Amino acid sequence: MPDPSDAAEAAWSALQADADASRSRSIVSLYAAEPDRLQRLTIEAAGLTLDLSKQPWSRAGVEAAVALARASGVEARRADLFAGAAINTSEDRAVLHPALRAPPGGRFSAKGEPVSAEVDAVRGAIKAFADGVNAGAVTGATGKRLRNVVHIGIGGSDLGPRLLWEALKPLSAPIALRFVANVDGSDIAAALEGLDPSETLVTVVSKTFTTQETMANAQAARAWLRAALGAEGDRHLLAVSANPAAVAAFGVSPDRLFAFRDWVGGRYSVWSAVGLSCAIGLGFAVFDAFLQGGAAMDRHFLEAPLERNAPVLLGMAQVFNRNGLDRVARAVIPYSQRLRLLPPFLQQLEMESNGKRVSARGRPVSRATSPVVFGEPGTNAQHAFFQMLHQGTDVVPLEFIGVARNDEGPKGAHAKLLSNLLAQAEALMIGRSEADVRAELSAKGLAPAAIDALAPQRAFPGNRPSSLIVMDRLTPHALGALIALYEHKTLVEGAIWGINSFDQWGVELGKALAGRILPELEGGPRAAHDPSTDAWIEKLKTSPA
Ligand code: F6P
């Protein structure tokens, strides 16, 4: 039996060889060289279709990538995820978000402790509460019908629910949601503006229930409720947390707590009670269909062979670009206004999960990890930063997300949107040669000197890679499948890079320093800092009113 690390090194070498070869061949030439390429690299998964044929890998590169996934223990990590093993090793926690979207009656265990009955019970409580609010059976303190929810949370307690709401509210939105994340007072001021407290629920969403921003905003919202409704205003407060003691200390009554466990990571938590506001605002049926979409992707991830496995191949395309070709960024461009919050969601999911420089065993990693992930919806992005993507000095791989059908808005709008998506992917791949531009300019009668100056500026190098993910319609099910696809892709990459994708120690230092600086800004005793920080504390100290 060969040593697994030898197999991994052999796969890395083969992947690198294909990546090196890709620098001097065109992606488009591979369709002729590999007649089955399009069909082989088009994957169906839980209602989504992925086209990975515009990536720079040849058949040999894809085979090396799959061999690398196998040799790096992707299958074992996947099995550990679903088995509830403590794969978040630095915190000794299981990572069990699939349990949250499994059909009722599941048999998941976290570190050996059965969890599915509790998951089902919380889901039942969410349904009962959401249905009660929507039916008018759960009312505000004055008996008025509840019409708004203000969702307070940050990071994973914000980005998923916010994405869900923006993406799905055109389908059904019986109750209006507003979101507050930033500790900047402008955020909560805008969120509460114009709302009637007697018609408004406030959900305070925080796994730890200690996050500075969320607790500050929760206090502000509670004061706003009490100012209008007195102590009864507290009945409008809901808490979603894995820290029931802190929730009780804050004063939220136990019947208004929707709990989840420490085996739910913040950026993987939208499936848990963290989605409560969405279940209320969109209706439980929509939230449930979203869960089912996630569960469908779980089944695909578990059952599809690695060669046809969407999260595996999408992750390996990133590994090919990041490690084989040293590409430091990836752009995610949803051609869907309703998916405009997908890029910020993925920034946390991928960069907080895989932005690590040491392995799960505390050793420096041997290869680069998470790229910078950024994006904006198409077509807006085309008119902002696509210049750089087409003609800049760096190659930035792209991921296009498309929705095949959408009847919203004026007739013809959707075909225009899709034409742009396909055109951008084509232009990035095929480019436009300088010779072609020269011929056109010469036919227009330009002088040779002008052609010499202009033609290189108007040529497109092409050979810039992209992936395409298409859903039929932007339904709750499709969105669930899409988010679960990215979650599993993130796990696959973490396995390749040998890192723990489920902790986030890198956010701690800044939090601790902010805790030290705050009292100094408020006029308290000064501590030692570097000269720049010292100077700015002095300048920005709150001046006495
Ligand atoms: O600071 C980062 C972080 O811990 C994220 O991982 C998390 O999603 C966010 O803060 C919010 O944390 P909490 O849900 O505990 O308020």
XYZ file of C-alpha atoms and ligand atoms in Angstrom:
561
model
C 0.000 0.000 0.000
C 1.619 3.323 -1.032
C 2.193 5.960 1.647
C -0.694 8.510 1.401
C 1.742 11.406 1.568
C 3.644 9.957 -1.433
C 0.366 9.711 -3.325
C -0.435 13.318 -2.436
C 3.006 14.531 -3.541
C 2.689 12.646 -6.819
C -0.725 14.239 -7.372
C 0.626 17.702 -6.550
C 3.428 17.178 -9.096
C 0.993 16.082 -11.763
C -1.295 19.020 -11.001
C 1.638 21.424 -11.153
C 2.830 19.957 -14.452
C -0.590 20.529 -16.002
C -0.798 24.033 -14.525
C 2.635 24.850 -15.998
C 1.576 23.459 -19.362
C -1.612 25.537 -19.224
C 0.432 28.737 -19.358
C 1.345 28.022 -22.950
C -1.900 26.588 -24.292
C -5.296 28.103 -24.810
C -8.265 26.941 -22.784
C -10.471 27.026 -25.866
C -8.125 24.653 -27.725
C -8.919 21.985 -25.133
C -12.461 21.533 -26.470
C -11.044 20.184 -29.747
C -8.329 18.178 -28.020
C -10.834 16.608 -25.616
C -14.102 15.948 -27.442
C -15.867 14.886 -24.236
C -14.637 17.960 -22.309
C -17.864 19.922 -22.084
C -19.938 16.933 -21.081
C -17.258 15.609 -18.686
C -16.873 18.936 -16.914
C -20.576 19.743 -16.743
C -21.910 18.488 -13.434
C -25.501 18.269 -12.209
C -25.917 18.562 -8.464
C -29.117 19.051 -6.461
C -30.746 21.023 -9.280
C -27.662 23.141 -10.035
C -25.559 22.787 -13.166
C -21.832 23.524 -13.017
C -19.711 24.101 -16.104
C -16.038 23.792 -15.223
C -14.848 23.420 -18.804
C -13.568 27.012 -19.071
C -10.961 26.321 -16.399
C -7.346 25.962 -17.561
C -6.982 22.305 -16.631
C -6.691 19.593 -19.244
C -7.975 16.077 -18.702
C -4.653 15.252 -17.019
C -5.028 18.254 -14.698
C -8.528 17.249 -13.666
C -7.360 13.696 -13.031
C -4.461 14.998 -10.939
C -6.853 17.227 -9.006
C -9.181 14.327 -8.233
C -6.218 12.148 -7.239
C -5.041 14.947 -4.970
C -8.466 15.176 -3.337
C -8.393 11.445 -2.751
C -4.832 11.385 -1.434
C -5.408 14.405 0.820
C -8.195 12.682 2.711
C -11.191 14.641 1.379
C -13.369 11.543 1.692
C -12.296 10.961 5.299
C -12.957 14.602 6.210
C -16.361 14.406 4.559
C -17.143 11.247 6.522
C -15.964 12.914 9.744
C -18.181 15.927 9.067
C -21.314 13.840 8.705
C -20.309 11.565 11.598
C -20.041 14.527 13.968
C -16.354 13.962 14.732
C -14.509 16.863 16.376
C -12.998 18.180 13.124
C -12.784 21.656 14.648
C -9.750 20.417 16.525
C -8.556 23.662 18.086
C -11.902 24.024 19.872
C -12.584 20.284 20.152
C -15.974 20.658 18.462
C -17.969 18.729 15.942
C -19.120 20.609 12.850
C -22.582 19.415 12.109
C -24.514 21.927 10.034
C -25.831 19.101 7.773
C -27.840 17.860 10.779
C -29.746 21.154 10.757
C -31.162 20.660 7.273
C -31.696 16.906 7.306
C -35.286 15.669 7.036
C -36.993 15.193 10.422
C -36.067 12.014 12.247
C -32.354 12.164 11.417
C -29.733 10.203 13.313
C -26.893 12.675 13.650
C -24.549 12.698 16.634
C -22.050 15.348 17.702
C -19.027 13.688 19.286
C -21.248 10.701 20.006
C -24.141 12.668 21.516
C -27.387 12.302 19.508
C -28.605 15.699 18.304
C -31.359 15.153 15.769
C -34.232 15.093 18.259
C -33.179 18.487 19.587
C -32.742 19.825 16.043
C -36.262 18.703 15.174
C -37.651 20.244 18.374
C -36.060 23.651 17.667
C -37.247 23.504 14.067
C -40.746 22.791 15.393
C -40.523 25.770 17.745
C -39.383 28.023 14.894
C -42.301 26.847 12.776
C -44.829 27.336 15.566
C -43.566 30.827 16.328
C -43.251 31.912 12.687
C -46.697 30.552 11.847
C -48.114 32.212 14.975
C -46.738 35.617 14.013
C -47.900 35.242 10.430
C -51.376 34.162 11.464
C -51.679 37.041 13.919
C -51.935 34.615 16.873
C -48.654 35.859 18.347
C -49.096 39.584 18.821
C -47.186 42.463 20.349
C -47.492 43.654 23.942
C -50.433 45.908 23.076
C -52.222 43.167 21.142
C -51.321 44.661 17.777
C -50.365 42.492 14.838
C -46.604 42.189 14.352
C -45.459 43.545 11.015
C -41.675 43.941 11.239
C -38.645 42.073 12.506
C -35.366 43.822 13.256
C -32.607 41.211 13.060
C -29.523 42.151 15.095
C -26.349 40.129 14.542
C -22.993 40.297 12.809
C -20.753 38.020 10.729
C -22.285 34.579 10.533
C -25.223 35.782 12.589
C -26.015 38.301 9.869
C -24.670 37.486 6.412
C -26.587 34.267 5.772
C -30.011 35.531 6.905
C -29.457 38.811 5.058
C -28.604 36.929 1.843
C -31.652 34.708 2.249
C -33.971 37.634 2.786
C -32.662 39.637 -0.165
C -32.763 36.616 -2.445
C -36.184 35.282 -1.520
C -38.339 38.192 -0.369
C -39.884 38.685 -3.809
C -41.403 35.173 -3.465
C -43.186 35.759 -0.191
C -42.613 38.328 2.513
C -45.538 38.532 4.910
C -43.439 40.381 7.509
C -40.761 42.979 6.701
C -37.209 42.339 7.892
C -34.521 44.883 8.608
C -30.945 44.035 9.548
C -28.496 45.691 11.904
C -24.877 44.532 12.132
C -22.501 47.436 12.562
C -21.731 49.007 15.921
C -21.771 52.301 14.019
C -24.874 53.943 15.491
C -25.989 54.945 12.008
C -26.878 51.322 11.341
C -29.414 50.824 14.125
C -30.709 54.357 13.744
C -31.583 53.614 10.106
C -33.036 50.192 10.946
C -35.429 51.533 13.594
C -36.363 54.651 11.630
C -40.086 54.836 10.985
C -40.981 51.572 12.760
C -43.737 51.314 15.332
C -42.300 49.402 18.339
C -45.703 47.915 19.116
C -45.649 46.155 15.709
C -41.975 45.164 15.762
C -40.067 42.106 16.967
C -36.332 42.331 17.629
C -34.277 39.168 17.207
C -30.871 39.305 18.873
C -28.758 36.702 17.130
C -25.370 35.798 18.544
C -23.809 32.404 19.082
C -21.731 33.693 21.982
C -24.091 36.469 23.118
C -20.992 38.472 23.985
C -20.167 40.098 20.638
C -19.600 43.797 21.261
C -21.506 45.079 18.245
C -24.523 42.849 18.744
C -24.832 43.472 22.461
C -24.573 47.247 21.973
C -27.276 47.155 19.312
C -29.425 44.819 21.425
C -29.281 47.264 24.328
C -30.208 50.133 22.037
C -33.148 48.188 20.603
C -34.350 47.166 24.059
C -34.227 50.789 25.204
C -36.235 51.753 22.112
C -38.866 49.097 22.875
C -39.066 50.047 26.571
C -39.351 53.739 25.804
C -42.528 53.022 23.860
C -43.966 49.997 25.670
C -42.467 50.046 29.163
C -41.244 46.773 30.665
C -43.709 44.919 28.404
C -41.454 45.934 25.532
C -39.174 43.069 26.517
C -41.825 40.680 25.166
C -40.814 41.902 21.708
C -37.266 40.617 22.184
C -36.233 37.214 20.861
C -32.801 35.674 21.367
C -31.014 33.163 19.149
C -27.883 31.822 20.778
C -25.738 28.909 21.913
C -25.208 30.660 25.266
C -28.469 30.398 27.244
C -26.876 31.721 30.452
C -25.879 34.984 28.767
C -29.346 35.241 27.206
C -30.940 34.851 30.640
C -28.540 37.412 32.114
C -29.573 39.853 29.395
C -33.160 39.363 30.490
C -34.768 37.520 27.598
C -37.289 35.020 28.924
C -36.544 31.323 28.209
C -39.680 30.971 26.067
C -38.212 33.597 23.718
C -34.862 31.813 23.330
C -34.250 29.763 20.174
C -31.119 27.778 20.879
C -28.424 26.122 18.873
C -25.266 24.304 19.873
C -21.545 24.910 19.769
C -21.227 22.426 16.883
C -22.822 25.018 14.609
C -20.147 27.383 13.317
C -21.249 31.004 12.905
C -20.676 31.105 9.148
C -22.459 27.745 8.768
C -25.400 28.680 10.963
C -28.096 30.037 8.645
C -29.781 26.613 8.751
C -30.199 26.779 12.533
C -32.371 29.084 14.652
C -30.152 31.846 13.228
C -32.603 31.665 10.318
C -35.543 32.450 12.655
C -36.086 35.984 11.326
C -36.207 34.600 7.788
C -38.639 31.874 8.807
C -40.892 34.624 10.186
C -40.336 37.124 7.398
C -40.486 34.726 4.462
C -42.842 32.211 6.055
C -41.782 28.805 7.377
C -42.553 26.984 4.113
C -39.906 29.045 2.317
C -37.350 28.442 5.062
C -38.121 24.729 5.009
C -37.657 24.524 1.231
C -34.309 26.255 1.688
C -33.305 23.572 4.209
C -34.340 20.880 1.747
C -32.102 22.386 -0.924
C -29.158 22.197 1.469
C -30.013 18.582 2.295
C -30.143 17.711 -1.418
C -26.610 19.060 -1.861
C -25.502 17.047 1.190
C -26.730 13.882 -0.516
C -24.905 14.772 -3.713
C -21.680 15.520 -1.828
C -21.933 12.214 0.018
C -22.929 10.034 -2.902
C -21.427 11.356 -6.146
C -18.064 9.918 -7.156
C -15.259 12.448 -6.728
C -14.948 12.780 -10.531
C -18.563 14.007 -10.732
C -18.790 15.679 -7.341
C -19.682 19.367 -7.578
C -18.163 20.636 -4.294
C -15.037 18.572 -4.911
C -14.473 19.789 -8.472
C -15.341 23.403 -7.674
C -12.876 23.310 -4.785
C -10.212 21.644 -6.891
C -10.620 24.276 -9.627
C -9.745 26.839 -6.987
C -6.765 24.749 -5.820
C -5.580 24.509 -9.452
C -5.708 28.288 -9.814
C -4.457 29.177 -6.354
C -1.630 26.680 -6.029
C -0.874 25.583 -9.581
C -1.018 29.077 -11.056
C -0.455 31.293 -8.008
C -3.657 33.279 -8.484
C -4.355 35.309 -5.393
C -7.967 36.300 -5.940
C -11.267 34.951 -7.228
C -14.226 37.034 -8.354
C -17.764 35.761 -7.767
C -20.260 37.457 -10.062
C -23.929 36.545 -9.638
C -25.959 37.587 -12.662
C -28.908 38.060 -10.362
C -29.695 41.201 -8.452
C -31.376 39.081 -5.793
C -28.058 37.300 -5.195
C -26.162 40.543 -4.735
C -25.262 39.561 -1.170
C -23.686 36.252 -2.180
C -20.149 37.730 -2.497
C -20.053 39.150 1.058
C -21.493 35.898 2.379
C -18.767 33.930 0.589
C -16.091 36.298 1.808
C -16.797 35.229 5.357
C -17.429 31.589 4.506
C -14.223 31.126 2.560
C -11.809 33.674 3.984
C -12.693 33.140 7.640
C -12.666 29.358 7.115
C -9.554 28.979 4.998
C -7.532 32.154 5.530
C -5.000 30.273 7.664
C -1.226 30.037 7.525
C -0.649 27.097 9.853
C -1.996 23.576 9.712
C -4.409 21.991 12.159
C -1.271 20.640 13.859
C 0.204 24.116 14.244
C 2.840 23.780 11.516
C 3.327 26.321 8.730
C 1.337 25.280 5.664
C 3.378 24.267 2.664
C 1.120 25.912 0.100
C -0.932 29.079 -0.233
C -4.450 28.948 1.204
C -7.580 31.092 0.710
C -7.467 33.633 -2.082
C -9.125 37.011 -1.751
C -12.778 36.543 -2.661
C -14.668 39.521 -3.989
C -17.562 40.300 -6.259
C -20.581 42.331 -7.234
C -23.627 41.398 -9.255
C -23.443 41.415 -13.026
C -23.983 43.487 -15.009
C -22.979 46.229 -12.518
C -19.551 44.657 -12.021
C -18.853 44.880 -15.751
C -19.003 48.651 -15.536
C -16.780 48.809 -12.472
C -13.843 46.386 -12.316
C -14.111 44.110 -15.355
C -11.546 46.267 -17.179
C -8.915 44.812 -14.861
C -10.275 41.291 -15.236
C -10.051 41.463 -19.038
C -6.825 43.403 -19.493
C -5.034 43.771 -16.129
C -1.601 42.339 -15.390
C -3.004 39.710 -13.001
C -5.244 36.847 -13.978
C -8.273 36.620 -11.678
C -10.386 33.471 -12.077
C -14.111 34.112 -12.025
C -17.207 32.279 -10.951
C -20.373 33.289 -12.746
C -23.725 32.428 -11.180
C -26.684 32.383 -13.551
C -30.439 31.949 -13.154
C -31.986 30.419 -16.268
C -35.475 31.821 -15.814
C -36.835 34.902 -14.097
C -40.143 36.522 -14.953
C -39.715 39.601 -12.786
C -39.543 43.015 -14.386
C -39.926 44.043 -18.000
C -40.095 41.505 -20.801
C -36.717 40.993 -22.377
C -34.691 42.101 -19.354
C -33.673 38.585 -18.451
C -32.379 37.706 -21.924
C -30.277 40.867 -21.827
C -28.866 39.849 -18.458
C -28.035 36.330 -19.654
C -26.479 37.602 -22.866
C -24.077 39.625 -20.774
C -23.168 36.666 -18.601
C -22.366 34.430 -21.563
C -20.554 37.216 -23.403
C -18.281 37.971 -20.474
C -17.300 34.346 -19.981
C -16.673 33.960 -23.710
C -14.683 37.197 -23.981
C -12.524 36.257 -21.017
C -11.709 32.897 -22.555
C -11.247 33.701 -26.243
C -9.969 37.281 -25.987
C -9.249 39.231 -29.144
C -5.919 39.099 -30.925
C -3.898 42.162 -31.736
C -3.789 41.042 -35.382
C -7.565 41.101 -35.483
C -7.664 44.602 -34.026
C -4.973 45.779 -36.446
C -6.963 44.478 -39.423
C -10.058 46.316 -38.230
C -8.235 49.594 -37.624
C -6.469 49.378 -40.938
C -9.801 48.750 -42.712
C -11.025 51.943 -41.053
C -8.075 53.756 -42.647
C -6.007 54.526 -39.542
C -2.377 55.471 -40.085
C 0.189 52.752 -39.238
C 1.623 54.773 -36.319
C -1.839 55.150 -34.812
C -2.510 51.430 -35.276
C 0.788 50.605 -33.509
C -0.282 52.649 -30.506
C -3.906 51.609 -30.427
C -3.973 47.927 -31.351
C -2.236 46.604 -28.197
C -4.578 48.675 -26.034
C -7.639 47.272 -27.745
C -6.510 43.643 -27.794
C -7.669 41.131 -25.166
C -5.239 38.441 -24.021
C -8.057 35.951 -23.310
C -7.344 32.610 -21.693
C -8.819 33.922 -18.439
C -10.616 31.128 -16.592
C -14.148 31.028 -15.291
C -16.638 28.579 -13.845
C -20.371 28.828 -14.383
C -23.065 27.727 -11.952
C -26.632 27.835 -13.224
C -29.925 27.268 -11.439
C -33.245 27.019 -13.221
C -34.994 29.582 -11.025
C -33.906 31.364 -7.874
C -36.056 29.271 -5.546
C -35.489 28.589 -1.831
C -34.398 25.063 -2.763
C -31.843 26.312 -5.299
C -30.438 28.843 -2.846
C -30.079 26.133 -0.190
C -28.246 23.908 -2.653
C -25.971 26.782 -3.684
C -24.964 27.704 -0.138
C -24.365 24.059 0.803
C -22.273 23.663 -2.367
C -20.004 26.467 -1.204
C -19.854 25.126 2.357
C -18.658 21.742 1.135
C -16.265 23.303 -1.384
C -14.710 25.155 1.555
C -14.285 21.892 3.473
C -12.675 20.240 0.442
C -10.115 23.041 0.127
C -9.404 22.946 3.852
C -8.644 19.218 3.558
C -6.255 19.840 0.648
C -4.460 22.581 2.535
C -4.418 20.608 5.798
C -6.017 23.383 7.824
C -8.867 23.621 10.313
C -11.599 25.413 8.349
C -13.816 25.775 11.394
C -12.073 28.095 13.828
C -11.225 31.805 13.468
C -8.473 32.781 15.872
C -7.450 35.548 13.508
C -10.338 37.739 14.612
C -9.343 37.745 18.290
C -6.396 40.150 18.513
C -8.276 43.089 17.051
C -11.217 42.458 19.383
C -8.906 42.424 22.420
C -7.139 45.624 21.379
C -10.449 47.376 20.741
C -11.404 46.419 24.293
C -8.258 48.141 25.550
C -8.578 51.235 23.370
C -12.268 51.919 24.088
C -11.763 53.146 27.682
C -8.842 55.253 26.517
C -11.017 56.911 23.865
C -13.592 57.532 26.574
C -11.079 59.478 28.623
C -9.783 56.688 30.892
C -6.132 56.069 31.779
C -3.777 55.673 28.841
C -1.947 52.442 28.052
C 1.172 51.997 25.931
C 0.713 51.666 22.171
C 2.822 52.280 19.109
C 3.350 55.984 18.320
C 0.754 56.111 15.527
C -2.000 54.493 17.609
C -1.093 56.755 20.543
C -1.362 59.857 18.402
C -4.712 58.837 16.987
C -6.171 57.987 20.416
C -5.199 61.472 21.471
C -6.838 63.035 18.411
C -10.012 60.929 18.467
C -10.661 60.918 22.224
C -14.292 61.736 22.881
C -14.335 65.408 23.659
C -16.423 66.347 26.703
C -19.900 67.352 25.519
O -15.524 37.864 14.955
C -15.839 36.800 14.145
C -17.040 36.059 14.635
O -16.723 35.293 15.737
C -17.621 35.206 13.517
O -16.978 33.996 13.383
C -19.047 35.120 13.927
O -19.862 34.703 12.870
C -19.305 36.543 14.378
O -18.103 36.927 15.009
C -20.471 36.727 15.288
O -20.354 35.969 16.439
P -21.589 35.747 17.403
O -22.618 35.000 16.645
O -21.059 34.986 18.565
O -22.099 37.102 17.804
